[in-house]
mmCIF file of C-alpha atoms in Angstrom:
data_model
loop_
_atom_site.group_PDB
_atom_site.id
_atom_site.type_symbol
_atom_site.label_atom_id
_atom_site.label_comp_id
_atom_site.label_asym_id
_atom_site.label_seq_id
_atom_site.Cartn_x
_atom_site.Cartn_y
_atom_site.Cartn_z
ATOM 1 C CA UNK N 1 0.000 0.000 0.000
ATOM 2 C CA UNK N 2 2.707 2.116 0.831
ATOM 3 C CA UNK N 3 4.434 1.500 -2.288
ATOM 4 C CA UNK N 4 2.598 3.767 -4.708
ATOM 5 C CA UNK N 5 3.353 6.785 -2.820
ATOM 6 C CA UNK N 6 6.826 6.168 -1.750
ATOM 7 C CA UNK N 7 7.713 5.976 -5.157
ATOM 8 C CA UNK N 8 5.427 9.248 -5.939
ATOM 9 C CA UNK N 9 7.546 11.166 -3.167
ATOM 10 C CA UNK N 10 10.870 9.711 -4.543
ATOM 11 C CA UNK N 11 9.647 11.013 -8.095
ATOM 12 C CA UNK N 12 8.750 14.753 -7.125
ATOM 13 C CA UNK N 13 12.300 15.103 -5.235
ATOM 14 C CA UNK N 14 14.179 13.532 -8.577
ATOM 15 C CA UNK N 15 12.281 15.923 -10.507
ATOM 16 C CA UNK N 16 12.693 19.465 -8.314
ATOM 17 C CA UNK N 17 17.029 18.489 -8.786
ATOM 18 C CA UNK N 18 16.086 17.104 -12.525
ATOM 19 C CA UNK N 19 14.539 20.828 -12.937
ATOM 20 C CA UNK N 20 17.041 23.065 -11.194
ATOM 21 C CA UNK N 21 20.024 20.754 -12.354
ATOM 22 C CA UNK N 22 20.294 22.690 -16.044
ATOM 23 C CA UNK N 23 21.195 25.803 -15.898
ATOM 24 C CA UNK N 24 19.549 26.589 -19.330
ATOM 25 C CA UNK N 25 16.016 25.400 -17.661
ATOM 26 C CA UNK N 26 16.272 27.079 -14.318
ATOM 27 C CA UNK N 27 16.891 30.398 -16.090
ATOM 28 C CA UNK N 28 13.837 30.245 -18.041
ATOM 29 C CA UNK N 29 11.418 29.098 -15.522
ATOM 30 C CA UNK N 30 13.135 31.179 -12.655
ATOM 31 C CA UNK N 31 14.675 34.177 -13.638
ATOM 32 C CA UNK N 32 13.526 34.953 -17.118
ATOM 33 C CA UNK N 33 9.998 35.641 -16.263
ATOM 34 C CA UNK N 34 10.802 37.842 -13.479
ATOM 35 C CA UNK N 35 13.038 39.542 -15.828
ATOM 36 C CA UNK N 36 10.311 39.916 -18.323
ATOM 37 C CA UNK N 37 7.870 41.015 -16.288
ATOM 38 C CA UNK N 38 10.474 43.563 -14.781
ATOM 39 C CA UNK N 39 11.286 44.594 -18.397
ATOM 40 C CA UNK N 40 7.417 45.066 -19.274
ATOM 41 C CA UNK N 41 6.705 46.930 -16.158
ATOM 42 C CA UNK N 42 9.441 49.195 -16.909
ATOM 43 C CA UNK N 43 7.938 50.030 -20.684
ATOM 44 C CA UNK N 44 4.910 50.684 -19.032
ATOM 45 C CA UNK N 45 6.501 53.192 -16.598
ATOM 46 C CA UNK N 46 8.424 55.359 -19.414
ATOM 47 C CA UNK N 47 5.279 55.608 -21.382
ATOM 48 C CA UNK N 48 3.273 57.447 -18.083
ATOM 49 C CA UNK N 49 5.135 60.646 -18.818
ATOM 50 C CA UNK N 50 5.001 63.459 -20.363
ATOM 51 C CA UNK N 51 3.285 66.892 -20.503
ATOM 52 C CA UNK N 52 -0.272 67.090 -20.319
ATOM 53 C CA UNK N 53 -3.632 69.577 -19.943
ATOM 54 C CA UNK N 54 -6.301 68.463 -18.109
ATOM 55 C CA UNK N 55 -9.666 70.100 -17.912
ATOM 56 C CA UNK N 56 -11.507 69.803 -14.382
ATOM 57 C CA UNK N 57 -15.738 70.068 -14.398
ATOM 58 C CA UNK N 58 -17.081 71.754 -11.620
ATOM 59 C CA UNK N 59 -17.843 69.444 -8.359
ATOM 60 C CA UNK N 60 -16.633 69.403 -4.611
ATOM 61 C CA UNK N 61 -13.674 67.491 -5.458
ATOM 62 C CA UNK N 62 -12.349 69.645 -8.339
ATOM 63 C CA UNK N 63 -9.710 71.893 -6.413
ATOM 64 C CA UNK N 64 -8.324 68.646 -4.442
ATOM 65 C CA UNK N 65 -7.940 67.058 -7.941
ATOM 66 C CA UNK N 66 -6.686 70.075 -9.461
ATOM 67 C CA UNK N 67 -4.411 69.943 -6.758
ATOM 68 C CA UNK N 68 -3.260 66.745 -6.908
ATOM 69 C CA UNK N 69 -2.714 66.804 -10.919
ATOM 70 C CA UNK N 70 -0.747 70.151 -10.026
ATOM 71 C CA UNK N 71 1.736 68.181 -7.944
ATOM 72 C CA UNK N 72 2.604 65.418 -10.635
ATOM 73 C CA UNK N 73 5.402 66.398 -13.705
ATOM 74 C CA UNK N 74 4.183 67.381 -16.759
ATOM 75 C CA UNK N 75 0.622 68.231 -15.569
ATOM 76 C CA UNK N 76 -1.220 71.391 -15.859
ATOM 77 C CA UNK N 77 -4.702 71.106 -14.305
ATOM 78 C CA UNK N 78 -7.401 73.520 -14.792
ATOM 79 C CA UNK N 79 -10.751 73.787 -14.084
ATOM 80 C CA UNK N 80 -13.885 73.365 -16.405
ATOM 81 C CA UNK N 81 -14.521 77.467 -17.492
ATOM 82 C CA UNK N 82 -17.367 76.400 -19.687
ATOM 83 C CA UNK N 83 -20.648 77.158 -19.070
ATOM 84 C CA UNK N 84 -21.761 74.127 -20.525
ATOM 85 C CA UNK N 85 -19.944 70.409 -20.847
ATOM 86 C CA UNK N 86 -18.651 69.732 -23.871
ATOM 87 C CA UNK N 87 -20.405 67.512 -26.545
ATOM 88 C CA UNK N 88 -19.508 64.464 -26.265
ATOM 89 C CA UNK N 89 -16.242 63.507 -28.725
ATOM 90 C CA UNK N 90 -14.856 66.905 -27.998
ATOM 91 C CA UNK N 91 -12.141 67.805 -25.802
ATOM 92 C CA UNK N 92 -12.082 71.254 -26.200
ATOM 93 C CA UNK N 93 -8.425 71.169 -26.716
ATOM 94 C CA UNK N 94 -7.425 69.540 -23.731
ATOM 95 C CA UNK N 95 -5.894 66.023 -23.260
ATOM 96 C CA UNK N 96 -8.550 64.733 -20.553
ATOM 97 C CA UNK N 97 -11.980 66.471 -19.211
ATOM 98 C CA UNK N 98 -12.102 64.646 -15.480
ATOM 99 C CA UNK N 99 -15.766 64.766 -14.261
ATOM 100 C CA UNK N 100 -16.518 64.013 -10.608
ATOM 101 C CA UNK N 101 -20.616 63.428 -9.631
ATOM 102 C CA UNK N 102 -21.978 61.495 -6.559
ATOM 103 C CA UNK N 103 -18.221 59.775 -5.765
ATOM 104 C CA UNK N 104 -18.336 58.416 -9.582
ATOM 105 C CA UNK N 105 -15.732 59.944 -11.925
ATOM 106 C CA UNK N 106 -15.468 59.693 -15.602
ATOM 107 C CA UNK N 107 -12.487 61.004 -17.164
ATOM 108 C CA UNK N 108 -12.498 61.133 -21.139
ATOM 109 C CA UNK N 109 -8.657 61.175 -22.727
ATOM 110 C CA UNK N 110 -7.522 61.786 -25.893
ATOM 111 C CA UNK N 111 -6.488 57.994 -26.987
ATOM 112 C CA UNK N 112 -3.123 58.912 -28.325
ATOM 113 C CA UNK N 113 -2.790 60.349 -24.741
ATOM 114 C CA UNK N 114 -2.579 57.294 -22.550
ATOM 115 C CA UNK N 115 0.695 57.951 -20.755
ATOM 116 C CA UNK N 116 -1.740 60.517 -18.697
ATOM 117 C CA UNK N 117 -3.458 57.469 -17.267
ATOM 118 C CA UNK N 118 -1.311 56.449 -14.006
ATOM 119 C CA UNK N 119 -1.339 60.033 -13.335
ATOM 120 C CA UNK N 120 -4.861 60.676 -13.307
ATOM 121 C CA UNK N 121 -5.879 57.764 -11.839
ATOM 122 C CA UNK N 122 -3.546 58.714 -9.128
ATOM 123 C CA UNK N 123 -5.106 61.927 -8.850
ATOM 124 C CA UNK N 124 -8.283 60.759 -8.573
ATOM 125 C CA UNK N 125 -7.608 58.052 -5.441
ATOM 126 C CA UNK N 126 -5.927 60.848 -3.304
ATOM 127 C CA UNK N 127 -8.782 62.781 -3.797
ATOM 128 C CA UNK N 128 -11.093 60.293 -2.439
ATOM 129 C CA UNK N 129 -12.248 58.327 -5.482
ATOM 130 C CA UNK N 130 -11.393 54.973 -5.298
ATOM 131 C CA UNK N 131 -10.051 53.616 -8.776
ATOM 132 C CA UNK N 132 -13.087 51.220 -8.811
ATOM 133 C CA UNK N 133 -15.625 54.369 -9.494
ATOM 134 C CA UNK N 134 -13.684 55.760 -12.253
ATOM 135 C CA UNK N 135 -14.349 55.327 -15.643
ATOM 136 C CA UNK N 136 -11.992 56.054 -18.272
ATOM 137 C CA UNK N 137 -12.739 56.535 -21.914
ATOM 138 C CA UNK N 138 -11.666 57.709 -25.223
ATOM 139 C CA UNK N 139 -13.835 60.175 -26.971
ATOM 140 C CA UNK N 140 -15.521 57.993 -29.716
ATOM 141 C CA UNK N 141 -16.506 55.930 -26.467
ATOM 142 C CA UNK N 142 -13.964 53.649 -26.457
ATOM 143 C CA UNK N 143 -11.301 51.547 -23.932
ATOM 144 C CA UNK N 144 -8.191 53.774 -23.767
ATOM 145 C CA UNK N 145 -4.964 51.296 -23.868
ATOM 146 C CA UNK N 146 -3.219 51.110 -20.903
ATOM 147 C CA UNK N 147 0.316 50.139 -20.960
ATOM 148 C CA UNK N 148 1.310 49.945 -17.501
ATOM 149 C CA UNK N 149 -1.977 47.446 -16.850
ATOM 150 C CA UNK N 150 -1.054 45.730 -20.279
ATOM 151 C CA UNK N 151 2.065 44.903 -18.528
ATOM 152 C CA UNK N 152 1.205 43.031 -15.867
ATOM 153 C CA UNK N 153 -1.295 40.340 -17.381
ATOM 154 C CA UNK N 154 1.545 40.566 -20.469
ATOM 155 C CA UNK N 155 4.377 39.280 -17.984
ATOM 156 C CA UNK N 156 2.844 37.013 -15.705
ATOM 157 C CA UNK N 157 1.456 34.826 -19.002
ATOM 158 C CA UNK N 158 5.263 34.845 -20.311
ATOM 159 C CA UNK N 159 6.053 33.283 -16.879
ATOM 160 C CA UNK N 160 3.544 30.810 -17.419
ATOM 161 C CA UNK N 161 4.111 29.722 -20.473
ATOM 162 C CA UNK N 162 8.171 29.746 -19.457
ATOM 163 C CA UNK N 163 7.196 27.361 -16.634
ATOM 164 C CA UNK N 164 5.088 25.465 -18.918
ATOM 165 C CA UNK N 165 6.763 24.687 -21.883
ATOM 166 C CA UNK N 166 10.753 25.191 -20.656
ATOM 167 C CA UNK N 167 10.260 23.764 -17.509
ATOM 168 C CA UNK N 168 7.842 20.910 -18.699
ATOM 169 C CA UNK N 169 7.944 20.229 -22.146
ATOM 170 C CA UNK N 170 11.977 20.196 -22.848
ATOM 171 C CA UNK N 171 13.188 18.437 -19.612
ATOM 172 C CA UNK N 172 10.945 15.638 -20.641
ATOM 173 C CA UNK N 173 11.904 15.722 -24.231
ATOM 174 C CA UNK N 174 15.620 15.642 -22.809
ATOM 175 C CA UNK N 175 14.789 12.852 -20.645
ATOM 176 C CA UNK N 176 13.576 11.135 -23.705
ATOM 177 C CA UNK N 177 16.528 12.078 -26.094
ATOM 178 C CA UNK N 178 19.195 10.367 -23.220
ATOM 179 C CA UNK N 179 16.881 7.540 -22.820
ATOM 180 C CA UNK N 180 16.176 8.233 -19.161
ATOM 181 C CA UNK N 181 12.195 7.805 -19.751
ATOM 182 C CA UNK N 182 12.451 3.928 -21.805
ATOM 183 C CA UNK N 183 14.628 2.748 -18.978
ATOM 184 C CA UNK N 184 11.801 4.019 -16.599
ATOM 185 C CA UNK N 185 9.184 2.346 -18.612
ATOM 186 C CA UNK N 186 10.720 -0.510 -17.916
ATOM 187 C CA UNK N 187 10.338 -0.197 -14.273
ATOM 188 C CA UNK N 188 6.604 -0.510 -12.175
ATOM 189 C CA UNK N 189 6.332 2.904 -12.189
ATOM 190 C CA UNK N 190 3.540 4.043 -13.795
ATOM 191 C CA UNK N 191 2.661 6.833 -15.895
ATOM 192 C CA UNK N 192 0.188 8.606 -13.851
ATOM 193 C CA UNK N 193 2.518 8.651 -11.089
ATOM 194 C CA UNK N 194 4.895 10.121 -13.167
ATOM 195 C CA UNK N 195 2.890 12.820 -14.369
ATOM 196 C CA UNK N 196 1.798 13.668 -11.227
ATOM 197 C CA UNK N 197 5.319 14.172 -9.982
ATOM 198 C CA UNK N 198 5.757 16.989 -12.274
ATOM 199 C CA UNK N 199 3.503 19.052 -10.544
ATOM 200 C CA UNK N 200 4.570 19.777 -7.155
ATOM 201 C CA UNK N 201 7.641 21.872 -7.516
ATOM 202 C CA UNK N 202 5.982 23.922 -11.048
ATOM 203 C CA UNK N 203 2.849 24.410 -9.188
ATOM 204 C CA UNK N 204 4.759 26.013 -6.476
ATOM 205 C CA UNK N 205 6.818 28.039 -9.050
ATOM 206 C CA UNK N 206 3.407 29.421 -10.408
ATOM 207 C CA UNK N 207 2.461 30.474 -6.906
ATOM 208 C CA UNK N 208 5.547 32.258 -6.261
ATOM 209 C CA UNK N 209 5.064 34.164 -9.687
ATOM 210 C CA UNK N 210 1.318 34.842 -9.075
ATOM 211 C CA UNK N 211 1.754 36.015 -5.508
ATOM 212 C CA UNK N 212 4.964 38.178 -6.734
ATOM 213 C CA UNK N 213 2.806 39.881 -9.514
ATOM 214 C CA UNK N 214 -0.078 39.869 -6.886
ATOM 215 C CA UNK N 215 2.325 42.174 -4.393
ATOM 216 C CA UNK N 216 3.168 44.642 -7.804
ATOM 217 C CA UNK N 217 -0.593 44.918 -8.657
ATOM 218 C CA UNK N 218 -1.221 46.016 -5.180
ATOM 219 C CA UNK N 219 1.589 48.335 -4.740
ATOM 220 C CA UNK N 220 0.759 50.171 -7.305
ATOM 221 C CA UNK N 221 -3.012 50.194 -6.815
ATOM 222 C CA UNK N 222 -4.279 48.329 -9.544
ATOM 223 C CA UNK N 223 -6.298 45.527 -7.464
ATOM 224 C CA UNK N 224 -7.241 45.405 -3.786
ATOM 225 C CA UNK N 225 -5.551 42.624 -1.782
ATOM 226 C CA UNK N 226 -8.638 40.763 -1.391
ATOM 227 C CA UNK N 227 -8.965 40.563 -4.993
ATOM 228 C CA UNK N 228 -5.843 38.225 -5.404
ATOM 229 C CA UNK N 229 -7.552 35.505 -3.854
ATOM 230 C CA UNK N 230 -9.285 35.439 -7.463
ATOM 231 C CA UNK N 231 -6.611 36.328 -9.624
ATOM 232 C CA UNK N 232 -4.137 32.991 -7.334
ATOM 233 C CA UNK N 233 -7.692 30.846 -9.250
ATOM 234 C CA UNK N 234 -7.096 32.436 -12.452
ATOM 235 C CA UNK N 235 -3.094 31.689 -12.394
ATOM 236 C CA UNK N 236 -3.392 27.879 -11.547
ATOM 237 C CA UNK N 237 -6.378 27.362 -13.856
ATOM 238 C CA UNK N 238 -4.252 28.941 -16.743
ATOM 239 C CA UNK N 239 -1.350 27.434 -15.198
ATOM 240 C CA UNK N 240 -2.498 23.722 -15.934
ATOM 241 C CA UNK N 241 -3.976 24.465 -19.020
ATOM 242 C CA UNK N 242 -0.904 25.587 -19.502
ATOM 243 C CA UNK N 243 1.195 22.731 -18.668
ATOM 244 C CA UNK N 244 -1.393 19.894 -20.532
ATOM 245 C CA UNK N 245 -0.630 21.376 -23.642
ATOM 246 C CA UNK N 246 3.548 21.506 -22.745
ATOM 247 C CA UNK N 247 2.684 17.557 -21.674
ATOM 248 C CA UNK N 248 1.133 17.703 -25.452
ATOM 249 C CA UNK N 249 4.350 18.748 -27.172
ATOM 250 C CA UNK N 250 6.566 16.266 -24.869
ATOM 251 C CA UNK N 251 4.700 13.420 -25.344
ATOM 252 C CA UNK N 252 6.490 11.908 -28.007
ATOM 253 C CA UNK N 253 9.076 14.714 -29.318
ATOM 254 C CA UNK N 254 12.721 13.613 -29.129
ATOM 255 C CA UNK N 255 14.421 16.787 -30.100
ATOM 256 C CA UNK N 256 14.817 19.048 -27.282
ATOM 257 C CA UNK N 257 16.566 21.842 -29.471
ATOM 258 C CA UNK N 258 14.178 22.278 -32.173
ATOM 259 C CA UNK N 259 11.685 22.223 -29.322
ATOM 260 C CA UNK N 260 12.895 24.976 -27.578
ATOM 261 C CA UNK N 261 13.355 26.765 -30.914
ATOM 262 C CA UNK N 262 9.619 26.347 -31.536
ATOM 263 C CA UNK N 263 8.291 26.965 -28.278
ATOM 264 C CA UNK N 264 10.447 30.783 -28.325
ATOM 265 C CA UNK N 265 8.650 31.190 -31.604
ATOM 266 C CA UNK N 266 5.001 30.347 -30.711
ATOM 267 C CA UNK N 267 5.476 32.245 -27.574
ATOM 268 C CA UNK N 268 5.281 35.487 -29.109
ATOM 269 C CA UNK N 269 3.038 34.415 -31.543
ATOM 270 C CA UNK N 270 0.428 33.089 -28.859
ATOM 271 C CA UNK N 271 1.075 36.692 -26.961
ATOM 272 C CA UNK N 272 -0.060 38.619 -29.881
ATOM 273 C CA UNK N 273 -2.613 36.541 -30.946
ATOM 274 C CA UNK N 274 -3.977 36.865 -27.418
ATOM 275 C CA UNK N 275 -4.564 40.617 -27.391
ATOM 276 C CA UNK N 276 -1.883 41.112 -25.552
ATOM 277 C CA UNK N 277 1.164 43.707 -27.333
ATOM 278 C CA UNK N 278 -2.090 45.552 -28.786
ATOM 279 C CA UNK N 279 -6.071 45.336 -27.865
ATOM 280 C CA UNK N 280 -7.402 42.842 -30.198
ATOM 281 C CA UNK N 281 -10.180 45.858 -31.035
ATOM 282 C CA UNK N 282 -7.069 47.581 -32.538
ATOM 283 C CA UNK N 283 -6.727 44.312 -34.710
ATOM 284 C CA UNK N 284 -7.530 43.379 -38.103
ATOM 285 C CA UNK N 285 -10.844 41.121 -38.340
ATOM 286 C CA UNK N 286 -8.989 38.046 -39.334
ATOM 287 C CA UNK N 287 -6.466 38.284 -36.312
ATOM 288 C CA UNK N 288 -9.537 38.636 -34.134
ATOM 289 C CA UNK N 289 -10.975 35.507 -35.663
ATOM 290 C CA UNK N 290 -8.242 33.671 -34.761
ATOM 291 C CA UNK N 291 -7.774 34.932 -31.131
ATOM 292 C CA UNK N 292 -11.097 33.800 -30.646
ATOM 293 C CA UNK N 293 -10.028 30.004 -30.748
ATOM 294 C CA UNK N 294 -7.347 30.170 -28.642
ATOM 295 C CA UNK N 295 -6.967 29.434 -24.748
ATOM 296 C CA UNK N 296 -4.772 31.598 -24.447
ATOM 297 C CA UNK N 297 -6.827 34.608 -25.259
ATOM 298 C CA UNK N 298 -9.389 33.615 -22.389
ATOM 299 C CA UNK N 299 -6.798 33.663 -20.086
ATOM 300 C CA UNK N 300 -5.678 37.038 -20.818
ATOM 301 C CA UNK N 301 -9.320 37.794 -20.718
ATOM 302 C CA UNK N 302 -9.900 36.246 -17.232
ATOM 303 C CA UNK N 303 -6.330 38.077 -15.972
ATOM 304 C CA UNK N 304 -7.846 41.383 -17.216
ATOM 305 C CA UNK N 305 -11.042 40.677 -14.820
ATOM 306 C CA UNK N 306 -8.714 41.284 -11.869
ATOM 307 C CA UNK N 307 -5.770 43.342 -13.476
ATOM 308 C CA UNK N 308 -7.162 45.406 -16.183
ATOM 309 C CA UNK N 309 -10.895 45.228 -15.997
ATOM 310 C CA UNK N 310 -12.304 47.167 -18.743
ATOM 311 C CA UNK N 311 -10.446 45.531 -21.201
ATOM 312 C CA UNK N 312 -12.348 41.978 -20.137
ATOM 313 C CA UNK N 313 -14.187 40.803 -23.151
ATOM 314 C CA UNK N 314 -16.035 37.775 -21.949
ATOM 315 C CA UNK N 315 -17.631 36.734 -18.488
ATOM 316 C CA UNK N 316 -15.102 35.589 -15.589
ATOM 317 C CA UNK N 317 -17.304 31.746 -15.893
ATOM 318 C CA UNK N 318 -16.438 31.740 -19.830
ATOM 319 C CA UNK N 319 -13.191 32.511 -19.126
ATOM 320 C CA UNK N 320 -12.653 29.601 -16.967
ATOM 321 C CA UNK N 321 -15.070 27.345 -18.660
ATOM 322 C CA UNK N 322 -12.491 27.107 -21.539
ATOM 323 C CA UNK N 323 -9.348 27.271 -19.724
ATOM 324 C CA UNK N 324 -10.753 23.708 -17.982
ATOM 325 C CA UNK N 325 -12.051 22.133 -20.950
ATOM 326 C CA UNK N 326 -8.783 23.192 -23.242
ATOM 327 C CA UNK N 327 -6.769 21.368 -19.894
ATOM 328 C CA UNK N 328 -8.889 18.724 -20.576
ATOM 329 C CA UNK N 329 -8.601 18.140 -24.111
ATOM 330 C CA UNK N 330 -5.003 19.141 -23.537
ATOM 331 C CA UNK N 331 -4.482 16.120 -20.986
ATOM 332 C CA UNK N 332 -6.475 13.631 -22.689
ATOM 333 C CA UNK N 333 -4.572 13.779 -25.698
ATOM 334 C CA UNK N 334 -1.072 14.231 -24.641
ATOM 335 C CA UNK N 335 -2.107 10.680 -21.861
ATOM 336 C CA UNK N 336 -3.396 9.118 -24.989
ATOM 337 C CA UNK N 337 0.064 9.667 -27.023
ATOM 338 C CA UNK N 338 2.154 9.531 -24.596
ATOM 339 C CA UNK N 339 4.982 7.418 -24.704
ATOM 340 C CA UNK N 340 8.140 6.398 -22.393
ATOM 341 C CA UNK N 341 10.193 6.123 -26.049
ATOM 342 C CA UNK N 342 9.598 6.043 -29.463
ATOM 343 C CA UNK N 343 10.108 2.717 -29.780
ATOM 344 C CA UNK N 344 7.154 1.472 -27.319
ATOM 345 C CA UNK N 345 4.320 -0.634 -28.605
ATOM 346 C CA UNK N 346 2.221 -0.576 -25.770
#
């Protein structure tokens, strides 16, 4: 009885030194998303400046956000001299028109503007009104792009799919190419317990990286701490979708080169595809119609619920709906072709 999960245990401590023992892999699921996501929160950081003119309606709050917009580089805050508010897809000039009512504020920006966003929105929560009661638009009604936001959904799906494919898919591919796996195939060890000894050490990998992104998004105001309760479901839902489809490309592949020389391609590709270098709304048509049959893109669409709301597309349930059944599809196909060598009949 004991048997079965000795061996599991023995497994999951061969495969944390298996996984750390390569330099090449440890940088890649370790370091380089951290680095990436570094990198991506740094673009997003050089795009918030600039010099901008922002346009305050009358309400109580509009000297303490005057004020505050006042203090911030490159900001010259006014208030509203109009008699009457603008017509709607007209700025009057100005980059933003912020208008406070009843605790709700709606801020219209110019969309070529969007390095004014952090700054308002930074505005607007030391004057009292909490980022969830603001509502930013372009003037033709629109989403304005967010860069800084982008960033964070943008970096912690690179550290996924790092984890994923370089820390899944090649070390098992590698195991295969030095004939590690057919000797192990040859042993009572089964596959399931093999699989499952995968897990432990990338699962807690993808919990440091989610509760490391989790800490960013807070610090800088973007989500509430409660709030990463759902975006820690989010991360491990994507996370073994994730990994079925890097147990997918390992399941028979040999080549652990070309592998990793595919996987650095289709990483990009999948990132782009997903909505996530530009909003898929900025798209052509036949990009969009592709994005729609991808996993990936409902996982940047269920990150967004948390870290970048009003760029969410579908509903948080579709989101995950299709995250489980790709895992499952994912899974069931890469069991069903899965072999310890090439050679294997069984």
């Amino acid at each position: 009885m004991s048997a079965a999960p000795s061996a599991l245990r023995e497994m999951v401590k061969t495969n944390a030194r298996e996984l750390f023992r390569d330099g090449k892999t440890a940088f890649f699921t370790v370091l380089f998303p951290l680095l990436f996501l570094a990198m991506f929160l740094g673009l997003g950081t050089l795009t918030a400046g600039g010099s901008y003119r922002i346009a305050v309606v009358d309400s109580p709050e509009q000297q303490a956000i005057v004020s505050e917009l006042a203090q911030i580089d490159g900001f010259r805050a006014e208030p509203w001299k109009g008699a009457e508010a603008l017509p709607a897809g007209d700025l009057g000039g100005y980059d933003a028109v912020v208008t406070v009512s009843g605790g709700q504020a709606s801020v219209v920006v110019d969309a070529s503007r969007f390095g004014a966003l952090k700054g308002l929105r930074s505005a607007l929560a030391n004057s009292g009104v909490d980022d969830s009661r603001s509502d930013f638009r372009t003037p033709d009604g629109g989403v304005p792009f967010d860069p800084l936001k982008a960033a964070l959904p943008t970096g912690l799906l690179m550290a996924l799919m790092s984890t994923a494919f370089f820390g899944t898919a090649t070390p098992l591919i590698a195991l295969r190419t030095r004939g590690t796996l057919r000797l192990l195939g040859t042993t009572p060890l089964g596959r399931l317990t093999f699989v499952l000894a995968q897990a432990p050490v990338r699962l807690a990998l993808v919990v440091v990286q989610l509760i490391i992104l989790g800490m960013v998004a807070v610090a800088m105001e973007f989500m509430s701490f409660a709030d990463t309760l759902r975006l820690m479901g989010t991360g491990l839902l994507g996370a073994l979708m994730l990994f079925a489809f890097g147990y997918l490309m390992a399941a028979r592949l040999r080549n652990a080169e070309v592998v990793n020389g595919l996987l650095g391609l289709l990483m990009p590709v999948l990132l782009f595809f997903s909505g996530l270098f530009l909003p898929l709304s900025m798209l052509p048509s036949v990009i969009t119609t592709v994005s729609d049959v991808l996993p990936t893109t409902y996982l940047v669409d269920a990150f967004n619920h948390d870290l970048n709301e009003a760029a969410s597309v579908h509903s948080l349930t579709t989101d995950w709906l299709v995250l489980l059944t790709a895992t499952a599809v994912f899974g069931g196909l890469a069991a069903r072709l899965f072999r310890w060598d090439q050679g294997e009949a069984r």
